[in-house]
Amino acid sequence: MVKSLPARSEVEIQETWNLDDLFKTEEAYNDALQELETDVTAFAERFKGNINDEQTIIDALDGYAAIMGKMIPIGTYTSLSLSVDQTNDEAQMRASNYGSIAAKLGSQLSFFTSELSDLPVEQLEKAMNRSDEYKNYLDELIRQKPHKLHPEVERTLAALSSVLNAPYGLYNTTKLVDMKFDDFEVDGEKFPLSYTSFEGGWESNPDTTKRRAAYDAFHAKLRQYQHTQAKTYDMHLQREKTTSDLRNYDTVFDSLLFNQEVDRSMYDRQIDLISTELAPHMRKYAKLLQKVHGLDEMTFSDLKVPLDPNYEPKITIEESKKYIDDALSIMGDDYIDMVNRSYEERWTDFAQNAGKSTGAFCSSPYGVHPYILISWTGSMEDVFVLAHELGHAGHFYNAHKHQNIFNSRPSLYFIEAPSTMNEMLVANHLLSNSEDPKFKRWVISSIVARTYYHNFVTHLLEAEYQRKVYDRIDAGGSVNANVLNTLKREVLEKFWGEDVKINEGAELTWMRQPHYYMGLYPYTYSAGLTISTQVSKRILSEGQPAVDEWLKVLQAGGTKSPAELAKMAGVDITTEQPLRETIAYIGELIDQLVELTEEIEGVKIG
């Protein structure tokens, strides 16, 4: 029986994260905010109109870095305290207040990059030669010069940032506060439903009747909000298009890929190759699920069902630590020390409660340890998800130690490589510990259903849909619920063909994903997993030398482009080969699942 989610005040404190490491009291938070406002005013008074030689550039960068160092924990505390309970009035008002203050501070600080950008390239290069610490920052500033606007325009845009970014907040409020799910009924018995219980339980429930009933009820509620959510998304898209045009980019794609340091060919290749070459493998996997579960037809609502639900162990939070420690021990003592600290010092919010953000994420504020959000259900999937988020944590734990505040964050294109690497290490560790066919099938099916289905299929289909949306926006169009539903259904039907029935409600999947408010993010999951798949193979075959190279990649942070970072780890992402090899590897895993199922069940599959 699935229970209704408790209020945040009712969950065990040991299952929550400890935000005291950011600010111990509300008074300390408010004092820090007031100090930040004072520092920004002093910085503007000292440097506005006075950045005119190499030493002043360096002095101003020192001051700007100090301000960023104070702003980051304040913004992190504000967002994290809201993310665990969007219904909390105090957290809502704090976030709204900080949004207004941050916009004002951004407007005050906008002169800094404007005045730096107006300086001759030669002068910026002289400053770079005098300070290795700021070389990457100034390099990037020079790269962005053609897209900078008049200082007054930049100041106005910064002042309006809380308004311009409002659609994402509205999306979350609609999704996590206003949207209330009714119980659904099966054979006269009622079951509670929520975003968290659907995505963390009902969507993969092995009972077909309950799973499909939960699916229908969940999407019936989404449908009631489709027009509001579509309008919210269209506002976000129009803001991106307007900004792209103002900054003289040819397309929205160019605007969003610019900061990723990735050209359009690398973006398109990731979507096109997977869409065509992975589809046959995943259709084979869908047929396997249908056969094993004796389904009358394979529908979209059945794709998350586990291959062998009877073999799925329940895992406590404490038990997950041993799995992860054992699997990630190859990364070295310092890395494992970070993992252990995450448990001991409550870096992770495991609780399930009403109003909490769905899914999982890792926030890695510079100067403070990372924070991880997850809603723990006790399945093996949770271990993979936690390992994934600890991959982000380990990445920035290393990068922050070796890079300054400007250099620690790499391109979005690379951001999912360290996270998916940890999933691969967990999978490889589990596979090396048993030759039992049922255990092997369970592990491989976990890799396929969690690591590859989620990162290569779910996010890939989001990426192809997103590309269609931006094509429409670039052509001067807009979107509404009917347009978005049609585009999403087309993508799903193309990928799954006749092997999976795209049943009513599947077209509303676009409503579930916050990544659409984060630029061209969805495709980067497959990009990162392509890199991590190849590096994990190197670690299996070469051992410590490959691990050492990978740790150097993590420590490099944002000092190199995605292609350069991948090359450091022995992967050439400027070619199709790593992606093709990864797709082939997924096909091999699915073939193994078919063979193991035939061995275990004693039946011919296919």
XYZ file of C-alpha atoms in Angstrom:
606
model
C 0.000 0.000 0.000
C 1.439 3.389 -1.007
C 0.884 5.993 1.693
C 0.198 9.660 1.210
C 3.307 11.797 1.532
C 3.922 13.321 4.977
C 4.415 17.020 5.595
C 8.033 18.183 5.756
C 7.692 18.688 9.522
C 6.878 14.989 9.968
C 9.975 13.419 8.356
C 12.990 12.082 10.272
C 15.705 14.711 10.617
C 18.409 12.134 9.784
C 16.836 11.782 6.330
C 17.146 15.513 5.661
C 20.149 17.559 4.663
C 21.889 19.915 7.062
C 21.726 23.465 5.723
C 23.485 24.750 8.851
C 26.741 24.365 6.949
C 25.512 27.249 4.800
C 23.838 29.337 7.505
C 23.143 28.235 11.070
C 20.296 30.704 11.606
C 17.969 32.957 9.660
C 19.723 35.870 11.333
C 23.090 34.725 9.947
C 21.517 34.455 6.486
C 20.054 37.954 6.676
C 23.350 39.384 7.988
C 25.213 37.792 5.061
C 22.682 39.216 2.617
C 23.052 42.697 4.097
C 26.855 42.405 3.992
C 26.675 41.335 0.351
C 24.599 44.401 -0.552
C 27.140 46.632 1.199
C 30.055 44.963 -0.595
C 28.423 45.325 -4.004
C 27.814 49.040 -3.425
C 31.430 49.536 -2.331
C 32.712 47.545 -5.305
C 30.698 49.660 -7.750
C 31.852 52.895 -6.126
C 35.490 51.838 -6.358
C 35.625 50.377 -9.848
C 32.805 51.810 -11.961
C 34.424 53.995 -14.609
C 37.899 53.255 -13.247
C 38.906 49.975 -14.934
C 41.574 51.354 -17.235
C 44.845 49.430 -16.774
C 46.068 45.867 -16.249
C 46.505 46.137 -12.472
C 43.031 47.602 -12.004
C 41.587 44.756 -14.085
C 43.213 42.231 -11.752
C 42.195 44.152 -8.610
C 38.611 44.353 -9.863
C 38.580 40.619 -10.616
C 39.787 39.936 -7.074
C 36.882 41.993 -5.730
C 34.369 40.414 -8.099
C 35.495 36.892 -7.117
C 35.041 37.799 -3.439
C 31.501 38.999 -4.123
C 30.668 35.816 -6.043
C 32.053 33.814 -3.112
C 29.539 35.501 -0.806
C 26.627 35.411 -3.239
C 26.803 31.671 -4.005
C 26.031 30.302 -0.494
C 23.195 32.815 -0.099
C 21.598 31.798 -3.393
C 22.185 28.111 -2.625
C 20.542 28.330 0.804
C 17.577 30.159 -0.711
C 16.985 27.603 -3.462
C 17.690 24.466 -1.398
C 15.367 25.433 1.434
C 12.574 25.933 -1.104
C 13.316 22.770 -3.096
C 12.502 20.461 -0.184
C 9.104 22.076 0.419
C 7.595 24.317 -2.237
C 4.505 24.735 -0.013
C 6.483 26.448 2.766
C 5.402 30.103 2.952
C 8.631 31.244 4.590
C 10.785 29.553 1.930
C 8.582 30.975 -0.829
C 8.877 34.528 0.487
C 12.624 34.187 1.116
C 13.138 33.034 -2.472
C 10.988 35.838 -3.852
C 12.811 38.422 -1.746
C 16.236 37.120 -2.755
C 15.208 37.073 -6.413
C 14.443 40.798 -6.221
C 17.653 41.584 -4.339
C 19.770 39.456 -6.677
C 18.294 41.292 -9.669
C 19.175 44.635 -8.090
C 22.712 43.467 -7.309
C 23.098 42.072 -10.813
C 22.095 45.440 -12.206
C 24.658 47.188 -9.983
C 27.374 44.746 -11.055
C 26.564 44.715 -14.771
C 28.991 47.587 -15.385
C 31.878 45.261 -14.581
C 31.672 42.898 -17.565
C 30.496 45.749 -19.803
C 33.536 47.888 -19.013
C 35.910 44.918 -19.308
C 34.374 44.016 -22.688
C 34.867 47.575 -23.921
C 38.607 47.432 -23.263
C 40.900 46.614 -26.200
C 41.726 42.924 -26.584
C 45.415 43.777 -26.287
C 44.886 45.271 -22.844
C 42.897 42.240 -21.661
C 45.639 39.972 -22.974
C 48.258 41.940 -21.007
C 46.182 41.405 -17.850
C 45.987 37.698 -18.692
C 49.764 37.549 -18.956
C 50.075 39.089 -15.496
C 47.568 36.715 -13.867
C 47.229 33.028 -14.748
C 44.389 32.855 -12.228
C 42.082 34.950 -14.413
C 43.292 33.822 -17.839
C 40.278 31.589 -18.554
C 37.804 34.214 -17.362
C 39.297 36.874 -19.610
C 39.608 34.435 -22.516
C 35.896 33.771 -22.256
C 35.158 37.479 -21.955
C 37.011 38.126 -25.225
C 35.059 35.290 -26.881
C 31.784 36.909 -25.780
C 32.671 40.459 -26.893
C 30.712 40.262 -30.198
C 27.539 39.449 -28.274
C 27.740 42.099 -25.565
C 25.116 44.853 -25.624
C 25.324 48.515 -24.626
C 26.069 48.781 -20.889
C 22.692 50.362 -20.162
C 20.923 47.490 -21.939
C 22.976 44.962 -19.947
C 22.094 46.800 -16.753
C 18.394 46.807 -17.614
C 18.397 43.091 -18.477
C 20.117 42.309 -15.180
C 17.571 44.401 -13.276
C 14.751 42.473 -14.946
C 16.331 39.049 -14.350
C 13.854 37.931 -11.676
C 10.978 38.723 -14.056
C 12.685 37.181 -17.089
C 13.412 33.997 -15.122
C 9.910 33.804 -13.653
C 8.568 31.049 -15.975
C 10.714 28.379 -14.294
C 9.405 29.371 -10.868
C 5.845 29.357 -12.181
C 6.404 25.893 -13.669
C 7.535 24.547 -10.288
C 4.707 26.235 -8.397
C 2.096 24.772 -10.726
C 3.686 21.334 -10.629
C 4.557 21.016 -6.947
C 2.069 23.269 -5.157
C -1.145 23.649 -7.161
C -1.307 20.224 -8.795
C -3.071 17.862 -6.365
C -3.620 14.261 -7.452
C -6.751 12.309 -6.574
C -6.591 8.707 -5.400
C -6.991 6.131 -8.133
C -9.051 2.978 -7.769
C -8.356 -0.649 -8.703
C -10.863 -3.430 -7.910
C -12.652 -1.274 -5.364
C -9.481 -0.303 -3.494
C -8.161 3.262 -3.519
C -4.479 4.190 -3.773
C -2.913 7.622 -3.171
C -1.071 9.325 -6.013
C 1.485 12.126 -6.257
C 4.295 13.187 -8.578
C 6.814 11.454 -6.321
C 4.843 8.243 -5.845
C 4.164 7.946 -9.574
C 7.727 8.541 -10.745
C 9.249 6.677 -7.801
C 6.863 3.734 -7.632
C 3.671 3.394 -9.639
C 5.361 4.005 -13.004
C 7.469 0.857 -12.493
C 5.006 -1.182 -10.437
C 4.982 -4.818 -11.669
C 1.194 -5.076 -11.214
C 0.009 -4.165 -14.721
C -3.520 -3.230 -13.671
C -2.335 -0.850 -10.947
C 0.487 0.549 -13.070
C -1.799 1.380 -15.978
C -4.502 2.767 -13.681
C -1.941 5.013 -11.965
C -0.673 6.102 -15.394
C -4.180 7.058 -16.526
C -4.954 8.960 -13.320
C -1.605 10.761 -13.322
C -1.927 11.954 -16.909
C -5.577 12.913 -16.456
C -4.401 15.390 -13.803
C -1.548 16.664 -16.009
C -4.045 17.290 -18.797
C -5.993 19.715 -16.578
C -2.893 21.947 -16.381
C -1.551 21.541 -19.921
C -2.576 24.974 -21.195
C -1.111 26.830 -18.208
C 2.142 24.852 -18.456
C 2.341 25.375 -22.222
C 1.857 29.131 -21.848
C 4.529 29.182 -19.141
C 6.951 27.348 -21.422
C 6.137 29.596 -24.393
C 7.008 32.658 -22.286
C 10.385 31.085 -21.502
C 10.997 30.286 -25.177
C 10.092 33.778 -26.354
C 12.480 35.267 -23.791
C 15.275 33.008 -25.098
C 14.494 33.962 -28.705
C 14.426 37.683 -27.939
C 17.699 37.480 -26.023
C 19.302 35.482 -28.840
C 18.244 38.090 -31.405
C 19.390 40.992 -29.229
C 22.826 39.432 -28.866
C 23.147 38.879 -32.625
C 23.134 35.109 -32.712
C 21.835 33.535 -35.916
C 19.609 31.083 -34.034
C 18.556 30.181 -30.514
C 20.660 27.035 -30.936
C 23.767 29.148 -31.536
C 22.983 31.234 -28.477
C 22.518 28.221 -26.179
C 25.423 26.192 -27.590
C 27.835 29.136 -27.377
C 28.345 28.796 -23.635
C 28.663 25.020 -23.970
C 31.632 25.493 -26.331
C 30.030 22.985 -28.693
C 29.198 23.453 -32.357
C 25.878 22.530 -33.936
C 27.278 19.387 -35.597
C 28.149 17.802 -32.227
C 24.673 18.619 -30.927
C 22.849 17.251 -33.977
C 25.008 14.118 -34.176
C 24.142 13.154 -30.617
C 20.417 13.306 -31.406
C 20.405 11.928 -34.963
C 22.619 8.885 -34.403
C 20.852 7.762 -31.255
C 17.391 8.318 -32.739
C 18.124 6.009 -35.660
C 20.672 3.490 -34.377
C 19.528 2.945 -30.786
C 15.833 2.566 -31.604
C 16.103 -1.081 -32.864
C 17.902 -2.142 -29.677
C 15.341 -0.477 -27.418
C 12.424 -1.958 -29.361
C 14.004 -5.363 -28.765
C 14.142 -4.542 -25.056
C 10.474 -3.508 -25.096
C 9.525 -6.836 -26.706
C 11.493 -8.654 -24.012
C 9.550 -6.850 -21.285
C 6.271 -7.674 -23.021
C 7.161 -11.366 -23.301
C 8.411 -11.751 -19.724
C 5.378 -9.984 -18.224
C 2.860 -11.632 -20.571
C 1.401 -8.298 -21.638
C -1.446 -8.255 -24.149
C 0.257 -5.270 -25.793
C 3.322 -3.200 -24.998
C 2.318 0.355 -24.211
C 4.223 3.487 -23.230
C 2.908 3.000 -19.689
C 4.743 -0.352 -19.457
C 8.259 0.738 -20.437
C 9.488 1.345 -16.883
C 8.455 -2.028 -15.480
C 11.481 -3.992 -14.151
C 12.479 -7.130 -16.013
C 12.549 -9.262 -12.853
C 10.650 -7.471 -10.060
C 10.825 -10.540 -7.802
C 14.612 -10.239 -7.684
C 14.635 -6.560 -6.757
C 16.098 -6.193 -3.239
C 14.942 -3.481 -0.885
C 17.898 -1.364 0.176
C 18.081 0.948 3.174
C 19.947 4.236 3.133
C 22.611 2.734 5.393
C 22.991 -0.349 3.157
C 23.440 1.874 0.109
C 26.663 3.209 1.649
C 28.400 -0.177 1.406
C 27.306 -0.670 -2.210
C 28.605 2.758 -3.171
C 31.798 2.603 -1.092
C 32.717 -0.777 -2.583
C 31.899 0.287 -6.144
C 33.681 3.647 -5.991
C 36.712 2.534 -3.956
C 38.700 2.389 -7.189
C 38.494 6.215 -7.242
C 40.832 6.432 -4.241
C 40.795 7.332 -0.549
C 40.072 11.032 -0.971
C 37.028 10.315 -3.137
C 35.683 7.709 -0.690
C 36.286 10.097 2.187
C 33.996 12.557 0.390
C 31.341 9.842 -0.052
C 31.500 8.891 3.629
C 31.307 12.519 4.708
C 28.158 12.927 2.606
C 26.435 10.327 4.818
C 27.956 11.368 8.143
C 27.459 15.121 7.711
C 23.990 14.920 6.096
C 24.817 16.334 2.690
C 21.862 14.423 1.220
C 18.124 14.947 1.592
C 16.619 11.441 1.364
C 13.142 12.190 2.735
C 9.884 11.835 0.849
C 7.493 14.634 1.716
C 4.753 16.739 0.187
C 5.974 19.750 -1.786
C 9.471 18.391 -2.392
C 11.031 18.762 -5.843
C 10.783 15.620 -7.953
C 13.709 13.688 -9.369
C 17.201 14.215 -8.005
C 19.933 16.809 -8.275
C 23.266 17.858 -6.810
C 24.006 21.461 -5.877
C 27.725 22.212 -5.515
C 28.253 25.710 -4.093
C 31.823 26.950 -4.321
C 33.482 27.106 -0.908
C 30.955 24.722 0.684
C 30.412 20.984 0.291
C 27.869 19.659 -2.241
C 24.214 18.974 -1.419
C 22.166 16.146 -2.957
C 18.378 15.876 -3.240
C 16.741 12.477 -3.765
C 13.475 10.878 -2.643
C 14.541 7.485 -1.277
C 12.202 4.576 -2.063
C 14.599 1.738 -1.225
C 15.016 0.251 -4.698
C 18.245 -0.604 -6.502
C 17.453 2.283 -8.826
C 17.942 4.629 -5.874
C 21.505 3.334 -5.443
C 22.236 4.162 -9.080
C 20.605 7.598 -8.723
C 22.576 8.353 -5.557
C 25.814 7.193 -7.202
C 24.949 9.476 -10.136
C 24.498 12.514 -7.902
C 27.650 11.640 -5.947
C 29.391 11.729 -9.315
C 28.400 15.386 -9.630
C 29.483 15.922 -6.020
C 32.846 14.250 -6.609
C 33.362 16.300 -9.746
C 32.933 19.659 -8.030
C 34.557 18.498 -4.798
C 37.691 17.962 -6.914
C 37.253 20.973 -9.204
C 36.640 23.409 -6.349
C 39.799 22.220 -4.582
C 41.984 22.790 -7.656
C 40.355 25.755 -9.436
C 39.231 29.260 -8.546
C 35.595 30.309 -8.487
C 35.633 31.291 -12.179
C 37.356 28.127 -13.425
C 35.648 25.321 -11.529
C 32.510 24.738 -13.624
C 32.903 23.017 -17.023
C 30.664 23.244 -20.057
C 27.154 21.853 -19.699
C 28.056 19.409 -22.478
C 30.464 17.635 -20.113
C 28.503 17.975 -16.878
C 26.855 14.526 -16.993
C 30.043 12.549 -17.709
C 31.260 12.289 -14.070
C 27.765 11.460 -12.816
C 27.071 8.672 -15.298
C 30.631 7.403 -14.760
C 29.657 6.501 -11.193
C 26.632 4.573 -12.441
C 28.932 2.574 -14.714
C 31.332 1.877 -11.836
C 28.466 0.600 -9.640
C 27.254 -1.640 -12.452
C 30.726 -3.004 -13.215
C 31.325 -3.713 -9.523
C 28.062 -5.615 -9.152
C 28.716 -7.667 -12.294
C 32.173 -8.662 -11.095
C 30.802 -10.124 -7.868
C 28.598 -12.948 -9.137
C 28.175 -15.454 -11.939
C 24.603 -16.308 -10.939
C 22.427 -15.841 -14.076
C 19.515 -14.257 -12.177
C 21.806 -11.812 -10.395
C 23.588 -10.921 -13.637
C 20.258 -10.376 -15.383
C 19.110 -8.163 -12.536
C 22.276 -6.040 -12.669
C 22.296 -5.720 -16.465
C 18.601 -4.888 -16.516
C 19.299 -2.195 -13.887
C 21.976 -0.720 -16.179
C 19.662 -0.798 -19.179
C 16.521 0.376 -17.359
C 18.168 3.046 -15.227
C 21.481 4.231 -16.650
C 20.859 3.854 -20.367
C 17.075 4.114 -20.626
C 17.014 7.253 -18.497
C 20.084 8.997 -19.896
C 20.124 7.761 -23.478
C 16.434 7.240 -24.238
C 14.309 9.455 -21.987
C 16.588 12.483 -22.271
C 17.307 11.774 -25.957
C 13.607 11.859 -26.791
C 13.375 15.080 -24.798
C 16.261 16.473 -26.835
C 14.708 15.597 -30.185
C 11.415 17.126 -29.085
C 13.252 20.209 -27.798
C 15.023 20.605 -31.142
C 11.668 20.597 -32.931
C 10.376 23.232 -30.518
C 13.368 25.537 -31.076
C 13.145 25.082 -34.853
C 9.610 26.415 -34.587
C 10.663 29.320 -32.342
C 13.577 30.232 -34.646
C 11.125 30.381 -37.538
C 9.193 33.058 -35.639
C 6.511 30.758 -34.252
C 5.174 30.053 -30.796
C 3.783 27.013 -29.018
C 0.658 25.986 -27.154
C -0.470 22.724 -25.574
C -1.752 21.231 -28.841
C 1.519 21.990 -30.636
C 3.660 20.573 -27.840
C 1.499 17.457 -27.549
C 1.743 16.843 -31.291
C 5.527 17.308 -31.366
C 6.049 15.011 -28.393
C 3.819 12.270 -29.797
C 5.616 12.412 -33.164
C 8.987 11.901 -31.474
C 7.749 8.987 -29.371
C 6.026 7.251 -32.281
C 9.061 7.620 -34.524
C 11.406 6.063 -31.949
C 9.211 3.172 -30.771
C 7.531 2.404 -34.106
C 4.905 -0.328 -34.066
C 6.530 -2.186 -31.166
C 5.161 0.136 -28.470
C 1.690 1.641 -28.388
C 1.963 5.331 -27.502
C -1.152 5.409 -25.388
C -3.183 8.439 -24.389
C -1.255 10.710 -22.036
C 2.244 9.928 -23.334
C 2.183 13.164 -25.339
C 1.999 15.073 -22.019
C 5.438 13.837 -20.948
C 6.849 17.279 -21.828
C 5.055 18.630 -18.751
C 7.171 16.522 -16.406
C 10.654 17.798 -17.279
C 12.171 20.946 -15.709
C 15.253 20.619 -17.969
C 13.455 22.514 -20.736
C 13.966 25.663 -18.653
C 17.745 25.059 -18.555
C 18.738 25.560 -22.178
C 19.914 22.679 -24.348
C 20.369 20.359 -21.389
C 18.615 17.037 -22.207
C 21.010 15.976 -24.994
C 24.008 16.400 -22.685
C 23.023 13.287 -20.720
C 23.762 11.055 -23.680
C 26.883 13.098 -24.437
C 28.151 12.592 -20.899
C 27.238 8.907 -20.853
C 29.030 8.384 -24.160
C 32.216 9.701 -22.541
C 31.759 7.801 -19.272
C 30.966 4.506 -21.032
C 34.242 4.668 -22.921
C 36.265 5.760 -19.874
C 34.688 3.064 -17.659
C 35.808 0.476 -20.214
C 39.333 1.889 -19.942
C 39.185 1.653 -16.150
C 38.083 -1.992 -16.394
C 40.921 -2.885 -18.749
C 43.717 -0.547 -17.580
C 42.936 0.052 -13.903
C 44.737 2.749 -11.928
C 46.332 4.711 -14.819
C 42.875 5.328 -16.320
C 41.517 6.295 -12.884
C 44.356 8.774 -12.350
C 43.667 10.386 -15.729
C 39.965 10.649 -14.880
C 40.695 12.336 -11.552
C 42.831 14.898 -13.388
C 39.856 15.554 -15.677
C 37.639 16.199 -12.628
C 40.251 18.505 -11.138
C 40.518 20.501 -14.383
C 36.997 21.894 -13.856
C 36.182 24.412 -16.569
C 39.719 25.199 -17.679
C 39.304 23.193 -20.884
C 36.601 22.666 -23.516
C 34.464 19.489 -23.493
C 36.505 18.006 -26.347
C 39.748 18.742 -24.497
C 38.445 17.230 -21.251
C 37.311 14.079 -23.062
C 40.667 13.847 -24.830
C 42.424 13.980 -21.428
C 40.457 10.832 -20.572
C 41.297 9.147 -23.884
C 38.021 9.778 -25.745
C 37.725 11.713 -29.024
C 34.220 13.185 -29.090
C 34.912 15.138 -32.281
C 34.218 11.864 -34.153
C 31.243 9.512 -34.279
C 33.210 6.535 -32.981
C 32.616 6.878 -29.196
C 28.876 7.312 -29.723
C 28.618 4.388 -32.153
C 30.602 2.167 -29.762
C 28.340 3.146 -26.879
C 25.188 2.372 -28.857
C 26.679 -0.999 -29.832
C 27.453 -1.656 -26.158
C 23.819 -1.005 -25.215
C 22.799 -3.478 -27.923
C 25.176 -6.066 -26.443
C 23.654 -5.589 -22.977
C 20.132 -6.137 -24.336
C 21.289 -9.245 -26.212
C 22.707 -10.547 -22.914
C 19.351 -9.923 -21.226
C 17.598 -11.959 -23.916
C 20.115 -14.813 -23.602
C 19.972 -14.846 -19.794
C 16.160 -14.783 -19.840
C 16.083 -17.706 -22.252
C 18.479 -19.591 -19.942
C 16.548 -18.751 -16.761
C 13.005 -19.124 -18.087
C 13.729 -21.968 -20.499
C 11.794 -20.245 -23.287
C 12.725 -18.786 -26.643
C 12.449 -14.986 -26.780
C 11.703 -13.240 -30.050
